[in-house]
Structure formats: structure tokens, C-alpha cells
């Protein structure tokens, strides 16, 4: 063996040792994040049970933004983040026996009455915050001079679900340049490959931990993965990834292999929009509100909740969504995740009527409930 080849081997070995040290450091950080999350969860549960700790630890400050598109090392599974067990054999047997996952004829009769009023996107500048609802969990959020898409699904049909019952409210051709995309989790009604293929591959994507590989396989080059309570920043807008009561699965073999959550988008002037993604009701909302006080608008799911015995752990019903907004301390709420895809058994108009009633019963101002038709927009006034 020549001296040159020995030197090359030594360099390669040293590079591998450095890489392993980096992976070890990342694993240690992940472990510490896990311990912090466990402590926070225990504290919140004690508070909810009426037994707060004698001297609860103060919430840690918001995380420093991480570098964009940095390589990350993650655990093989995120099962430990579940806040409720996934359905077991007994629940699956009951589900197969009852089979009520779609509304009956009466529940579908109001499809023609679903609110659909497409209009032009608002004209904005860097000081304007505006939202436009394309349907389901897909929003065009204009904040801090950026145009951000949330869980973009412009397809007429997704796997395992009938075709959408309202058209997409915003023509793709009418979109301005998309500056960023945020993804809440990998379920097909939130992560839609045909829609994402329409984007330039250098579009910045903010995704949950473990999901970058999915995007890299599709040649996206600017993917930033975050864990709960981590953040990144793009052109002065802060993207914080926060917990949700949900789960992830896209195939038979990847249950909870990637994380799930919501996003808090903060403009340079401090105004905040919370995008909940997909979530059941639970303790995380109060914790998110304490860490991110002064949320101006919460984009909250209100549909896909019936039957409750099957879906309560992962989907809010309308009353729970209103309760969550109060937990968050958010000033306004814009309902979503209803009136687009038929995912469950409640009548198609019921989420809207129930959320309006719950909002009124809570004594909240009617003008702060932004129950937009599909395709409509609203500008956040100062």
C-alpha cells in the first residue's frame, strides 16, 4: 500500500469519525428535547388535574432559529409523542362492524349549500397579514411580505376519499410566487404529491421531523425539518413548529415514522398566525398560547369528527375547536378542515352551524369568527 493511499484512508476515517461525533451530538440534543417535552407534558397534566407543581419551572424561551435546510438525524419512530393510543383490534372490529364513516343521503343533501365564493387574492404589502382559504387545510397566508401555502392540496381527489365536494377556491394560476410551504403531517389530505409537483424544486419547505426524505426524493432542495418547539426564519418571518394531538402514516410500514404538528408564523412586526394542521383537543393548546402570546388569528380544524369514539383523539369537533382557541388566547378564529372532502359521518353543513353556535355560546365577538366561504379572503387589520 502506498503512503498516498494510507493518507487517503486516514482522511476518510477521520471524516467518518467527525460525522459520527456530529450524529452523536444531534442524538444527545434530541434526547434532551424529549426530556423537556416529557417534563412539560407532565406539568400541563398536573395543572389540568388541579394539582399544579408547588413551584413549576418557567417555560423556556423561544428557540433560536435553526439554519435553513440543515441535515438532521432523527429517531426511527415518534410513537412516544402520541397523546392517545392508536386504535387497537377491538376498535378496528367495532369500526368494521358499524361502518359509519360517511354521512347518509340526508347528511349529503346540503352539499349544494356549502359556501363557495371564490374571489381575487387581496393586494398586500410587507406590512399586511391576509389569509385566503383554498379549501380543507390549504390556505394562502400573506405575512411579512411572504406568500406561504399551508398543506397545499389542489387535487380533485386524494387516495381513499371521494372527490372533493367543493372546487378549489383559488386558481393555481392566480397565485403569486410561492415563497414557502408549511406541512403539518404526512396524511394524504395534507401532503399531496401532485400539488407539490407544481412548485419549483427550490421552494423553501418547512416540514415535521422525519419528512425531508419524502421531499428530497422528489428533488426539493430547500427543506427545513423541525422538532416541536423548534423554529426557523425566512426573510424576517419566523416559523415555529408546535405540538398537535394527532399521528402520521402514509403506508403500511411508516406509522409515526415522521412527526406531526402545527405552525406559528410570526411577522417582523410581531403579528402571529397559528395554523393548527390536524389535531384533537388537549393540553397542548394552552402551552402553545403561553409560549406564543398574542396570537392574532388561529386557523382551526372543525370537521371530520363523527363518530367521536373513533375520531375524538385526533380531530376536534366544533365546540372543542372554540375551546382550543380560548386556551390559545387567540383573538380570532378561521375554521377549516370541513366542507371540502368527506372524511367522516357528520352532515356536511353541521360543522359550520355548530361552530357558530359554540362561538356565540362562549360569548365571543361575532366579527372575530372568520367563517370564510371556500375561496374567500380576509385581511388582518391593525
mmCIF file with all atom_site columns, N, CA, C and O in Angstrom, residues 115-121 132-135 167-170 372-377:
data_model
loop_
_atom_site.group_PDB
_atom_site.id
_atom_site.type_symbol
_atom_site.label_atom_id
_atom_site.label_alt_id
_atom_site.label_comp_id
_atom_site.label_asym_id
_atom_site.label_entity_id
_atom_site.label_seq_id
_atom_site.pdbx_PDB_ins_code
_atom_site.Cartn_x
_atom_site.Cartn_y
_atom_site.Cartn_z
_atom_site.occupancy
_atom_site.B_iso_or_equiv
_atom_site.pdbx_formal_charge
_atom_site.auth_seq_id
_atom_site.auth_comp_id
_atom_site.auth_asym_id
_atom_site.auth_atom_id
_atom_site.pdbx_PDB_model_num
ATOM 1  N N  . UNK A 1 115 ? -70.723 26.887 1.421  1.00 0.00 ? 115 UNK A N  1
ATOM 2  C CA . UNK A 1 115 ? -70.316 28.236 0.986  1.00 0.00 ? 115 UNK A CA 1
ATOM 3  C C  . UNK A 1 115 ? -69.088 28.199 0.080  1.00 0.00 ? 115 UNK A C  1
ATOM 4  O O  . UNK A 1 115 ? -68.022 27.729 0.482  1.00 0.00 ? 115 UNK A O  1
ATOM 5  N N  . UNK A 1 116 ? -69.249 28.696 -1.111 1.00 0.00 ? 116 UNK A N  1
ATOM 6  C CA . UNK A 1 116 ? -68.168 28.724 -2.114 1.00 0.00 ? 116 UNK A CA 1
ATOM 7  C C  . UNK A 1 116 ? -68.242 30.056 -2.825 1.00 0.00 ? 116 UNK A C  1
ATOM 8  O O  . UNK A 1 116 ? -69.162 30.322 -3.588 1.00 0.00 ? 116 UNK A O  1
ATOM 9  N N  . UNK A 1 117 ? -67.294 30.945 -2.521 1.00 0.00 ? 117 UNK A N  1
ATOM 10 C CA . UNK A 1 117 ? -67.299 32.291 -3.097 1.00 0.00 ? 117 UNK A CA 1
ATOM 11 C C  . UNK A 1 117 ? -65.882 32.683 -3.491 1.00 0.00 ? 117 UNK A C  1
ATOM 12 O O  . UNK A 1 117 ? -65.242 33.512 -2.829 1.00 0.00 ? 117 UNK A O  1
ATOM 13 N N  . UNK A 1 118 ? -65.365 32.122 -4.560 1.00 0.00 ? 118 UNK A N  1
ATOM 14 C CA . UNK A 1 118 ? -64.000 32.474 -4.959 1.00 0.00 ? 118 UNK A CA 1
ATOM 15 C C  . UNK A 1 118 ? -63.913 33.934 -5.372 1.00 0.00 ? 118 UNK A C  1
ATOM 16 O O  . UNK A 1 118 ? -64.819 34.487 -5.999 1.00 0.00 ? 118 UNK A O  1
ATOM 17 N N  . UNK A 1 119 ? -62.830 34.541 -4.967 1.00 0.00 ? 119 UNK A N  1
ATOM 18 C CA . UNK A 1 119 ? -62.603 35.944 -5.310 1.00 0.00 ? 119 UNK A CA 1
ATOM 19 C C  . UNK A 1 119 ? -61.124 36.182 -5.511 1.00 0.00 ? 119 UNK A C  1
ATOM 20 O O  . UNK A 1 119 ? -60.290 35.301 -5.290 1.00 0.00 ? 119 UNK A O  1
ATOM 21 N N  . UNK A 1 120 ? -60.763 37.377 -5.919 1.00 0.00 ? 120 UNK A N  1
ATOM 22 C CA . UNK A 1 120 ? -59.344 37.685 -6.133 1.00 0.00 ? 120 UNK A CA 1
ATOM 23 C C  . UNK A 1 120 ? -58.584 37.704 -4.818 1.00 0.00 ? 120 UNK A C  1
ATOM 24 O O  . UNK A 1 120 ? -59.135 38.028 -3.760 1.00 0.00 ? 120 UNK A O  1
ATOM 25 N N  . UNK A 1 121 ? -57.320 37.344 -4.880 1.00 0.00 ? 121 UNK A N  1
ATOM 26 C CA . UNK A 1 121 ? -56.477 37.452 -3.706 1.00 0.00 ? 121 UNK A CA 1
ATOM 27 C C  . UNK A 1 121 ? -56.283 38.926 -3.356 1.00 0.00 ? 121 UNK A C  1
ATOM 28 O O  . UNK A 1 121 ? -56.210 39.779 -4.247 1.00 0.00 ? 121 UNK A O  1
ATOM 29 N N  . UNK A 1 132 ? -56.304 33.508 2.726  1.00 0.00 ? 132 UNK A N  1
ATOM 30 C CA . UNK A 1 132 ? -57.281 33.116 1.715  1.00 0.00 ? 132 UNK A CA 1
ATOM 31 C C  . UNK A 1 132 ? -57.435 31.606 1.786  1.00 0.00 ? 132 UNK A C  1
ATOM 32 O O  . UNK A 1 132 ? -56.429 30.877 1.807  1.00 0.00 ? 132 UNK A O  1
ATOM 33 N N  . UNK A 1 133 ? -58.700 31.135 1.832  1.00 0.00 ? 133 UNK A N  1
ATOM 34 C CA . UNK A 1 133 ? -58.968 29.704 2.034  1.00 0.00 ? 133 UNK A CA 1
ATOM 35 C C  . UNK A 1 133 ? -59.217 29.021 0.703  1.00 0.00 ? 133 UNK A C  1
ATOM 36 O O  . UNK A 1 133 ? -60.200 29.296 0.029  1.00 0.00 ? 133 UNK A O  1
ATOM 37 N N  . UNK A 1 134 ? -58.301 28.114 0.329  1.00 0.00 ? 134 UNK A N  1
ATOM 38 C CA . UNK A 1 134 ? -58.479 27.331 -0.891 1.00 0.00 ? 134 UNK A CA 1
ATOM 39 C C  . UNK A 1 134 ? -59.365 26.128 -0.668 1.00 0.00 ? 134 UNK A C  1
ATOM 40 O O  . UNK A 1 134 ? -59.846 25.512 -1.623 1.00 0.00 ? 134 UNK A O  1
ATOM 41 N N  . UNK A 1 135 ? -59.596 25.758 0.599  1.00 0.00 ? 135 UNK A N  1
ATOM 42 C CA . UNK A 1 135 ? -60.383 24.591 0.960  1.00 0.00 ? 135 UNK A CA 1
ATOM 43 C C  . UNK A 1 135 ? -59.586 23.637 1.824  1.00 0.00 ? 135 UNK A C  1
ATOM 44 O O  . UNK A 1 135 ? -58.359 23.588 1.778  1.00 0.00 ? 135 UNK A O  1
ATOM 45 N N  . UNK A 1 167 ? -65.151 22.830 -5.223 1.00 0.00 ? 167 UNK A N  1
ATOM 46 C CA . UNK A 1 167 ? -63.930 23.007 -6.012 1.00 0.00 ? 167 UNK A CA 1
ATOM 47 C C  . UNK A 1 167 ? -62.863 23.744 -5.210 1.00 0.00 ? 167 UNK A C  1
ATOM 48 O O  . UNK A 1 167 ? -63.146 24.356 -4.168 1.00 0.00 ? 167 UNK A O  1
ATOM 49 N N  . UNK A 1 168 ? -61.640 23.705 -5.701 1.00 0.00 ? 168 UNK A N  1
ATOM 50 C CA . UNK A 1 168 ? -60.586 24.513 -5.099 1.00 0.00 ? 168 UNK A CA 1
ATOM 51 C C  . UNK A 1 168 ? -60.987 25.980 -5.231 1.00 0.00 ? 168 UNK A C  1
ATOM 52 O O  . UNK A 1 168 ? -61.413 26.435 -6.294 1.00 0.00 ? 168 UNK A O  1
ATOM 53 N N  . UNK A 1 169 ? -60.847 26.719 -4.159 1.00 0.00 ? 169 UNK A N  1
ATOM 54 C CA . UNK A 1 169 ? -61.339 28.093 -4.162 1.00 0.00 ? 169 UNK A CA 1
ATOM 55 C C  . UNK A 1 169 ? -60.418 29.108 -4.806 1.00 0.00 ? 169 UNK A C  1
ATOM 56 O O  . UNK A 1 169 ? -60.827 30.246 -5.050 1.00 0.00 ? 169 UNK A O  1
ATOM 57 N N  . UNK A 1 170 ? -59.175 28.725 -5.089 1.00 0.00 ? 170 UNK A N  1
ATOM 58 C CA . UNK A 1 170 ? -58.192 29.661 -5.649 1.00 0.00 ? 170 UNK A CA 1
ATOM 59 C C  . UNK A 1 170 ? -57.501 28.985 -6.823 1.00 0.00 ? 170 UNK A C  1
ATOM 60 O O  . UNK A 1 170 ? -56.897 27.916 -6.676 1.00 0.00 ? 170 UNK A O  1
ATOM 61 N N  . UNK A 1 372 ? -65.062 31.799 6.747  1.00 0.00 ? 372 UNK A N  1
ATOM 62 C CA . UNK A 1 372 ? -64.974 32.169 5.337  1.00 0.00 ? 372 UNK A CA 1
ATOM 63 C C  . UNK A 1 372 ? -65.568 31.092 4.433  1.00 0.00 ? 372 UNK A C  1
ATOM 64 O O  . UNK A 1 372 ? -65.413 29.899 4.690  1.00 0.00 ? 372 UNK A O  1
ATOM 65 N N  . UNK A 1 373 ? -66.205 31.496 3.348  1.00 0.00 ? 373 UNK A N  1
ATOM 66 C CA . UNK A 1 373 ? -66.513 30.537 2.295  1.00 0.00 ? 373 UNK A CA 1
ATOM 67 C C  . UNK A 1 373 ? -65.221 30.063 1.616  1.00 0.00 ? 373 UNK A C  1
ATOM 68 O O  . UNK A 1 373 ? -64.195 30.759 1.650  1.00 0.00 ? 373 UNK A O  1
ATOM 69 N N  . UNK A 1 374 ? -65.270 28.898 1.017  1.00 0.00 ? 374 UNK A N  1
ATOM 70 C CA . UNK A 1 374 ? -64.124 28.436 0.238  1.00 0.00 ? 374 UNK A CA 1
ATOM 71 C C  . UNK A 1 374 ? -63.849 29.450 -0.870 1.00 0.00 ? 374 UNK A C  1
ATOM 72 O O  . UNK A 1 374 ? -64.755 29.857 -1.603 1.00 0.00 ? 374 UNK A O  1
ATOM 73 N N  . UNK A 1 375 ? -62.606 29.896 -0.970 1.00 0.00 ? 375 UNK A N  1
ATOM 74 C CA . UNK A 1 375 ? -62.218 30.863 -1.989 1.00 0.00 ? 375 UNK A CA 1
ATOM 75 C C  . UNK A 1 375 ? -62.162 32.290 -1.504 1.00 0.00 ? 375 UNK A C  1
ATOM 76 O O  . UNK A 1 375 ? -61.676 33.166 -2.224 1.00 0.00 ? 375 UNK A O  1
ATOM 77 N N  . UNK A 1 376 ? -62.639 32.550 -0.282 1.00 0.00 ? 376 UNK A N  1
ATOM 78 C CA . UNK A 1 376 ? -62.690 33.916 0.227  1.00 0.00 ? 376 UNK A CA 1
ATOM 79 C C  . UNK A 1 376 ? -61.402 34.286 0.954  1.00 0.00 ? 376 UNK A C  1
ATOM 80 O O  . UNK A 1 376 ? -60.597 33.423 1.324  1.00 0.00 ? 376 UNK A O  1
ATOM 81 N N  . UNK A 1 377 ? -61.242 35.580 1.171  1.00 0.00 ? 377 UNK A N  1
ATOM 82 C CA . UNK A 1 377 ? -60.024 36.124 1.811  1.00 0.00 ? 377 UNK A CA 1
ATOM 83 C C  . UNK A 1 377 ? -60.425 37.093 2.918  1.00 0.00 ? 377 UNK A C  1
ATOM 84 O O  . UNK A 1 377 ? -61.543 37.617 2.932  1.00 0.00 ? 377 UNK A O  1
#
